[in-house]
Short mmCIF file of N, CA and C in Angstrom, two decimals:
data_model
loop_
_atom_site.label_atom_id
_atom_site.label_comp_id
_atom_site.label_asym_id
_atom_site.label_seq_id
_atom_site.Cartn_x
_atom_site.Cartn_y
_atom_site.Cartn_z
N MET U 491 -61.71 27.73 -65.49
CA MET U 491 -63.23 27.89 -66.00
C MET U 491 -63.55 26.10 -66.07
N ALA U 492 -64.91 25.83 -65.59
CA ALA U 492 -65.42 24.44 -65.78
C ALA U 492 -66.04 23.98 -67.14
N LYS U 493 -65.86 23.04 -67.45
CA LYS U 493 -65.91 22.48 -68.94
C LYS U 493 -67.58 22.40 -68.60
N TRP U 494 -67.97 22.50 -69.85
CA TRP U 494 -69.30 22.54 -70.15
C TRP U 494 -69.91 20.94 -70.39
N THR U 495 -71.14 20.36 -69.93
CA THR U 495 -71.69 19.00 -70.27
C THR U 495 -73.19 19.34 -70.52
N PRO U 496 -73.33 18.67 -71.31
CA PRO U 496 -74.70 18.67 -71.52
C PRO U 496 -75.42 17.57 -70.60
N LYS U 497 -76.86 18.30 -70.24
CA LYS U 497 -77.77 17.98 -69.13
C LYS U 497 -78.24 16.52 -69.90
N HIS U 498 -78.47 16.44 -70.84
CA HIS U 498 -79.23 15.50 -71.87
C HIS U 498 -78.98 15.00 -73.01
N GLU U 499 -79.00 14.08 -73.39
CA GLU U 499 -78.64 13.49 -74.63
C GLU U 499 -79.37 14.42 -75.83
N ALA U 500 -78.64 14.65 -76.95
CA ALA U 500 -79.32 15.36 -78.10
C ALA U 500 -80.25 14.63 -78.84
N PRO U 501 -81.49 14.89 -79.10
CA PRO U 501 -82.32 14.05 -79.98
C PRO U 501 -81.67 13.66 -81.25
N GLU U 502 -82.18 12.56 -81.88
CA GLU U 502 -81.85 12.15 -83.45
C GLU U 502 -82.26 13.11 -84.23
N PRO U 503 -81.70 13.19 -85.25
CA PRO U 503 -81.89 14.25 -86.03
C PRO U 503 -83.03 13.78 -87.09
N LEU U 504 -83.91 14.71 -87.68
CA LEU U 504 -85.01 14.28 -87.87
C LEU U 504 -84.83 14.25 -89.65
N GLU U 505 -85.23 13.16 -90.37
CA GLU U 505 -85.33 13.01 -91.51
C GLU U 505 -86.87 13.18 -92.19
N GLY U 506 -86.47 13.90 -93.25
CA GLY U 506 -87.64 14.11 -94.13
C GLY U 506 -87.17 14.06 -95.68
N PRO U 507 -87.81 14.62 -96.31
CA PRO U 507 -87.72 14.60 -97.64
C PRO U 507 -86.29 15.28 -98.01
N VAL U 508 -85.48 14.74 -97.68
CA VAL U 508 -84.02 15.59 -98.04
C VAL U 508 -83.89 16.21 -99.52
N VAL U 509 -83.89 15.08 -100.37
CA VAL U 509 -83.96 15.34 -101.44
C VAL U 509 -84.96 16.54 -102.40
N ALA U 510 -85.96 16.27 -101.85
CA ALA U 510 -86.91 17.06 -102.38
C ALA U 510 -86.69 18.73 -101.99
N THR U 511 -86.26 18.81 -100.76
CA THR U 511 -86.07 20.36 -99.67
C THR U 511 -84.84 20.86 -100.92
N ILE U 512 -83.85 20.03 -100.64
CA ILE U 512 -82.64 20.49 -101.83
C ILE U 512 -83.05 21.16 -103.32
N THR U 513 -83.70 20.00 -103.86
CA THR U 513 -84.22 20.68 -105.15
C THR U 513 -85.12 21.66 -105.27
N GLY U 514 -86.20 21.77 -104.26
CA GLY U 514 -86.84 22.56 -104.09
C GLY U 514 -85.85 24.49 -104.13
N GLY U 515 -85.03 24.28 -102.95
CA GLY U 515 -84.12 25.15 -102.80
C GLY U 515 -83.24 25.61 -103.97
N THR U 516 -82.83 24.88 -104.41
CA THR U 516 -82.30 24.78 -105.98
C THR U 516 -82.95 25.75 -107.06
N ILE U 517 -84.07 25.10 -107.29
CA ILE U 517 -85.04 25.87 -108.12
C ILE U 517 -85.48 27.58 -107.55
N LEU U 518 -85.49 27.44 -106.39
CA LEU U 518 -86.00 28.75 -105.96
C LEU U 518 -84.33 29.65 -106.36
N TRP U 519 -83.33 29.23 -106.12
CA TRP U 519 -81.90 29.96 -106.44
C TRP U 519 -82.06 30.65 -107.76
N PHE U 520 -82.11 29.51 -108.52
CA PHE U 520 -82.39 30.21 -110.14
C PHE U 520 -83.40 30.83 -110.48
N VAL U 521 -84.40 30.62 -110.18
CA VAL U 521 -85.72 31.25 -110.31
C VAL U 521 -85.18 33.11 -109.48
N LEU U 522 -84.77 32.84 -108.66
CA LEU U 522 -84.26 34.32 -108.36
C LEU U 522 -83.23 34.98 -108.95
N PHE U 523 -82.47 33.83 -109.73
CA PHE U 523 -81.39 34.50 -110.77
C PHE U 523 -82.25 35.08 -111.79
N LEU U 524 -83.00 34.31 -112.59
CA LEU U 524 -83.72 34.36 -113.76
C LEU U 524 -84.38 35.86 -113.84
N VAL U 525 -85.17 36.19 -112.37
CA VAL U 525 -85.85 37.40 -111.91
C VAL U 525 -85.06 38.81 -112.02
N GLN U 526 -83.82 38.43 -111.54
CA GLN U 526 -82.97 39.54 -111.62
C GLN U 526 -82.25 40.04 -112.70
N ILE U 527 -82.16 38.72 -113.82
CA ILE U 527 -81.40 39.28 -115.08
C ILE U 527 -82.14 40.69 -115.57
N PRO U 528 -83.44 40.78 -115.99
CA PRO U 528 -83.67 41.74 -116.67
C PRO U 528 -83.22 42.89 -115.81
N PHE U 529 -82.97 43.24 -114.73
CA PHE U 529 -82.49 44.17 -113.92
C PHE U 529 -80.77 44.44 -113.68
N TYR U 530 -80.37 43.63 -114.67
CA TYR U 530 -78.90 43.71 -114.71
C TYR U 530 -78.09 45.01 -114.69
N ASN U 531 -78.59 45.98 -115.14
CA ASN U 531 -78.08 47.22 -115.44
C ASN U 531 -78.39 48.14 -114.10
N TRP U 532 -79.65 47.72 -113.41
CA TRP U 532 -80.14 48.45 -112.28
C TRP U 532 -79.12 47.96 -111.08
N PHE U 533 -78.65 46.76 -111.07
CA PHE U 533 -77.75 46.09 -110.07
C PHE U 533 -76.53 46.69 -110.21
N SER U 534 -76.00 46.88 -111.40
CA SER U 534 -74.79 47.56 -111.97
C SER U 534 -74.62 48.79 -111.36
N ASP U 535 -75.40 49.64 -111.68
CA ASP U 535 -75.31 50.95 -111.45
C ASP U 535 -75.06 51.07 -109.91
N ARG U 536 -75.58 50.82 -109.03
CA ARG U 536 -75.61 50.48 -107.79
C ARG U 536 -74.49 49.57 -107.18
N ASP U 537 -73.77 49.01 -107.77
CA ASP U 537 -72.83 48.37 -107.32
C ASP U 537 -73.31 47.31 -106.53
N LEU U 538 -74.64 46.48 -107.03
CA LEU U 538 -75.28 45.48 -106.02
C LEU U 538 -75.15 44.45 -106.93
N MET U 539 -74.15 43.57 -107.68
CA MET U 539 -73.85 42.62 -108.65
C MET U 539 -74.06 41.74 -107.84
N TRP U 540 -73.34 41.64 -106.49
CA TRP U 540 -73.63 40.19 -106.00
C TRP U 540 -74.80 39.89 -105.60
N TRP U 541 -75.91 40.51 -105.69
CA TRP U 541 -77.05 39.98 -105.55
C TRP U 541 -77.35 38.74 -106.63
N VAL U 542 -76.81 39.38 -107.83
CA VAL U 542 -76.86 38.14 -109.10
C VAL U 542 -76.33 37.26 -108.84
N TRP U 543 -74.91 37.32 -108.65
CA TRP U 543 -74.15 35.97 -108.59
C TRP U 543 -74.40 35.41 -107.26
N THR U 544 -74.71 35.97 -106.31
CA THR U 544 -75.11 35.16 -105.27
C THR U 544 -76.61 34.02 -105.85
N CYS U 545 -77.42 34.40 -106.19
CA CYS U 545 -78.09 33.43 -106.63
C CYS U 545 -77.97 32.52 -107.50
N LEU U 546 -76.90 32.82 -108.59
CA LEU U 546 -76.53 31.78 -109.25
C LEU U 546 -75.48 31.08 -108.63
N ALA U 547 -74.76 31.64 -107.88
CA ALA U 547 -73.99 30.58 -106.89
C ALA U 547 -74.74 29.42 -105.98
N GLY U 548 -75.79 29.78 -105.58
CA GLY U 548 -76.97 29.13 -104.65
C GLY U 548 -77.36 28.33 -105.50
N GLY U 549 -77.95 28.35 -107.12
CA GLY U 549 -78.28 27.28 -107.71
C GLY U 549 -77.14 26.32 -107.93
N GLY U 550 -75.77 26.80 -108.28
CA GLY U 550 -74.66 26.07 -108.78
C GLY U 550 -74.25 24.90 -107.56
N LEU U 551 -74.31 25.67 -106.26
CA LEU U 551 -73.94 24.76 -104.99
C LEU U 551 -75.45 24.18 -104.90
N GLY U 552 -76.53 24.27 -105.40
CA GLY U 552 -77.24 23.57 -105.08
C GLY U 552 -77.48 22.10 -105.80
N LEU U 553 -77.17 22.48 -107.12
CA LEU U 553 -76.95 21.05 -108.04
C LEU U 553 -75.99 20.15 -107.32
N ILE U 554 -75.26 20.55 -106.82
CA ILE U 554 -73.84 19.65 -106.20
C ILE U 554 -74.47 19.21 -104.57
N GLY U 555 -75.45 20.09 -104.06
CA GLY U 555 -76.33 19.15 -103.13
C GLY U 555 -77.19 18.41 -103.37
N ILE U 556 -77.84 18.55 -104.79
CA ILE U 556 -78.94 17.52 -104.92
C ILE U 556 -78.29 16.20 -105.36
N TRP U 557 -76.61 16.54 -105.98
CA TRP U 557 -76.06 15.33 -106.28
C TRP U 557 -75.52 14.24 -104.80
N TYR U 558 -75.28 15.23 -104.04
CA TYR U 558 -75.16 14.63 -102.52
C TYR U 558 -76.02 13.88 -102.00
N VAL U 559 -77.00 14.40 -101.80
CA VAL U 559 -78.14 13.99 -101.14
C VAL U 559 -78.82 12.79 -101.77
N ARG U 560 -78.37 12.80 -102.88
CA ARG U 560 -79.31 11.86 -103.65
C ARG U 560 -78.36 10.36 -103.56
N GLY U 561 -77.13 10.46 -103.67
CA GLY U 561 -76.00 9.70 -103.02
C GLY U 561 -76.29 9.09 -101.92
N ARG U 562 -76.42 9.90 -100.91
CA ARG U 562 -76.92 10.00 -99.52
C ARG U 562 -78.19 9.16 -99.52
N ASP U 563 -79.04 9.26 -99.88
CA ASP U 563 -80.24 8.67 -99.67
C ASP U 563 -80.15 7.36 -100.54
N ALA U 564 -79.31 6.98 -101.61
CA ALA U 564 -79.29 5.94 -101.97
C ALA U 564 -78.40 4.90 -100.93
N ALA U 565 -77.73 5.33 -100.83
CA ALA U 565 -76.71 4.40 -99.59
C ALA U 565 -77.60 4.09 -98.36
N ILE U 566 -78.34 5.06 -97.71
CA ILE U 566 -79.03 4.67 -96.66
C ILE U 566 -80.03 3.54 -96.88
N LYS U 567 -80.51 3.61 -98.21
CA LYS U 567 -81.77 2.68 -98.76
C LYS U 567 -80.96 1.22 -99.04
N ARG U 568 -79.62 1.21 -99.58
CA ARG U 568 -78.89 0.17 -99.87
C ARG U 568 -78.88 -0.46 -98.17
N ALA U 569 -78.17 0.44 -97.37
CA ALA U 569 -77.97 -0.22 -96.15
C ALA U 569 -78.65 -0.73 -95.30
N LYS U 570 -80.29 -0.18 -95.76
CA LYS U 570 -81.49 -0.69 -94.84
C LYS U 570 -81.91 -2.29 -95.84
N ALA U 571 -81.65 -2.36 -96.99
CA ALA U 571 -82.12 -3.39 -97.78
C ALA U 571 -80.78 -4.59 -97.32
N ALA U 572 -79.71 -4.34 -96.93
CA ALA U 572 -78.95 -5.28 -96.53
C ALA U 572 -79.32 -5.47 -95.25
N GLU U 573 -79.29 -4.78 -94.40
CA GLU U 573 -79.73 -5.45 -92.78
C GLU U 573 -80.85 -5.89 -93.34
N ALA U 574 -81.96 -5.80 -93.63
CA ALA U 574 -83.15 -6.62 -93.95
C ALA U 574 -82.71 -7.98 -94.63
N ALA U 575 -81.99 -8.31 -95.63
CA ALA U 575 -81.25 -9.33 -96.05
C ALA U 575 -80.76 -10.14 -95.19
N GLU U 576 -80.00 -9.45 -94.47
CA GLU U 576 -79.06 -10.05 -93.40
C GLU U 576 -80.21 -11.00 -91.95
N ALA U 577 -81.23 -10.05 -91.93
CA ALA U 577 -81.71 -10.52 -90.63
C ALA U 577 -82.88 -11.42 -91.54
N ARG U 578 -83.24 -11.60 -92.43
CA ARG U 578 -84.06 -12.74 -93.20
C ARG U 578 -82.91 -13.62 -93.29
N THR U 579 -81.88 -13.67 -93.71
CA THR U 579 -80.99 -15.03 -93.71
C THR U 579 -80.67 -15.69 -92.40
N ALA U 580 -80.51 -14.57 -91.02
CA ALA U 580 -80.20 -15.17 -90.01
C ALA U 580 -81.71 -15.78 -89.35
N GLU U 581 -82.68 -15.34 -89.91
CA GLU U 581 -83.77 -15.80 -89.37
C GLU U 581 -84.13 -17.34 -90.27
N THR U 582 -83.70 -17.24 -91.40
CA THR U 582 -84.09 -18.91 -92.11
C THR U 582 -82.98 -19.44 -91.45
N GLY U 583 -81.82 -19.21 -91.33
CA GLY U 583 -80.94 -20.32 -90.47
C GLY U 583 -80.97 -20.81 -89.36
N ALA U 584 -81.65 -19.76 -88.38
CA ALA U 584 -82.37 -20.36 -87.04
C ALA U 584 -83.34 -21.21 -87.21
N ALA U 585 -84.26 -21.05 -88.05
CA ALA U 585 -85.32 -22.17 -88.32
C ALA U 585 -84.82 -23.30 -88.98
N GLU U 586 -83.80 -23.33 -89.49
CA GLU U 586 -83.27 -24.42 -90.10
C GLU U 586 -82.48 -25.16 -89.25
N ALA U 587 -81.73 -24.58 -88.27
CA ALA U 587 -81.15 -25.16 -86.95
C ALA U 587 -82.15 -25.78 -85.95
N GLU U 588 -83.43 -25.09 -85.76
CA GLU U 588 -84.24 -25.42 -84.72
C GLU U 588 -84.78 -27.01 -85.64
N THR U 589 -85.03 -26.97 -86.69
CA THR U 589 -85.62 -28.11 -87.58
C THR U 589 -84.63 -29.22 -87.27
N GLY U 590 -83.51 -28.96 -87.58
CA GLY U 590 -82.40 -30.07 -87.54
C GLY U 590 -82.18 -30.25 -86.07
N ALA U 591 -82.44 -29.60 -84.97
CA ALA U 591 -82.22 -29.87 -83.73
C ALA U 591 -83.62 -30.96 -83.09
N LYS U 592 -84.78 -30.40 -83.77
CA LYS U 592 -85.94 -31.41 -83.73
C LYS U 592 -85.65 -32.75 -84.00
N ALA U 593 -85.24 -32.48 -85.36
CA ALA U 593 -85.00 -33.99 -85.81
C ALA U 593 -83.87 -35.09 -85.24
N ALA U 594 -82.84 -34.33 -84.75
CA ALA U 594 -81.78 -35.14 -83.99
C ALA U 594 -82.22 -35.65 -82.73
N LYS U 595 -83.09 -34.58 -82.05
CA LYS U 595 -83.68 -34.84 -80.69
C LYS U 595 -84.69 -36.12 -80.73
N ALA U 596 -85.39 -36.50 -82.14
CA ALA U 596 -86.43 -37.53 -82.36
C ALA U 596 -85.38 -38.92 -82.69
N GLY U 597 -84.52 -38.60 -83.25
CA GLY U 597 -83.40 -39.59 -83.67
C GLY U 597 -83.61 -39.81 -85.29
N THR U 598 -84.13 -38.92 -85.97
CA THR U 598 -84.27 -39.16 -87.32
C THR U 598 -83.40 -37.62 -87.65
N THR U 599 -83.12 -37.72 -88.93
CA THR U 599 -82.92 -36.84 -89.57
C THR U 599 -83.78 -36.02 -90.51
N ALA U 600 -83.41 -34.84 -90.79
CA ALA U 600 -84.13 -33.63 -90.90
C ALA U 600 -84.32 -33.99 -92.79
N PRO U 601 -85.35 -34.10 -93.30
CA PRO U 601 -85.65 -34.44 -94.70
C PRO U 601 -84.86 -33.22 -95.61
N GLU U 602 -84.25 -33.75 -96.37
CA GLU U 602 -83.60 -33.14 -97.78
C GLU U 602 -84.48 -32.09 -98.60
N PRO U 603 -84.22 -30.96 -98.59
CA PRO U 603 -85.15 -30.10 -99.33
C PRO U 603 -85.22 -30.69 -100.91
N ASP U 604 -86.21 -30.48 -101.54
CA ASP U 604 -86.06 -31.11 -103.06
C ASP U 604 -85.30 -29.68 -103.95
N GLU U 605 -85.31 -29.81 -105.08
CA GLU U 605 -84.94 -28.90 -106.13
C GLU U 605 -85.67 -27.46 -105.99
N ASN U 606 -86.88 -27.16 -105.31
CA ASN U 606 -87.53 -26.21 -105.05
C ASN U 606 -86.98 -25.65 -103.71
N GLY U 607 -86.40 -26.22 -103.08
CA GLY U 607 -86.05 -25.80 -101.44
C GLY U 607 -87.11 -25.95 -100.74
N ASN U 608 -88.00 -27.39 -100.77
CA ASN U 608 -88.97 -27.18 -99.88
C ASN U 608 -88.70 -28.70 -99.29
#
């Protein structure tokens, strides 16, 4: 049997408002649970209690999901901020090296920065 190989690369995953989506779904599960509470005996008489407990479990797992995606979102933002800071540092270092190289070529030294960094 031949091994399956993809014909093209998979697309990048879509990023959207993940925290809002999970929060909305969690709220929906809890609302469904609360709507079913007045009909508790009806579900119990028909051996359909799993409907009620499924909604409660969905809400509880949604709370875990909210905690997880908030942490993931914060980690993504921290990584982007660190990457941007690293890029700025590299850009500043390259500009200072260029200034020093021009000064060395001209036979002078680069001016010393004052206390304000200028």
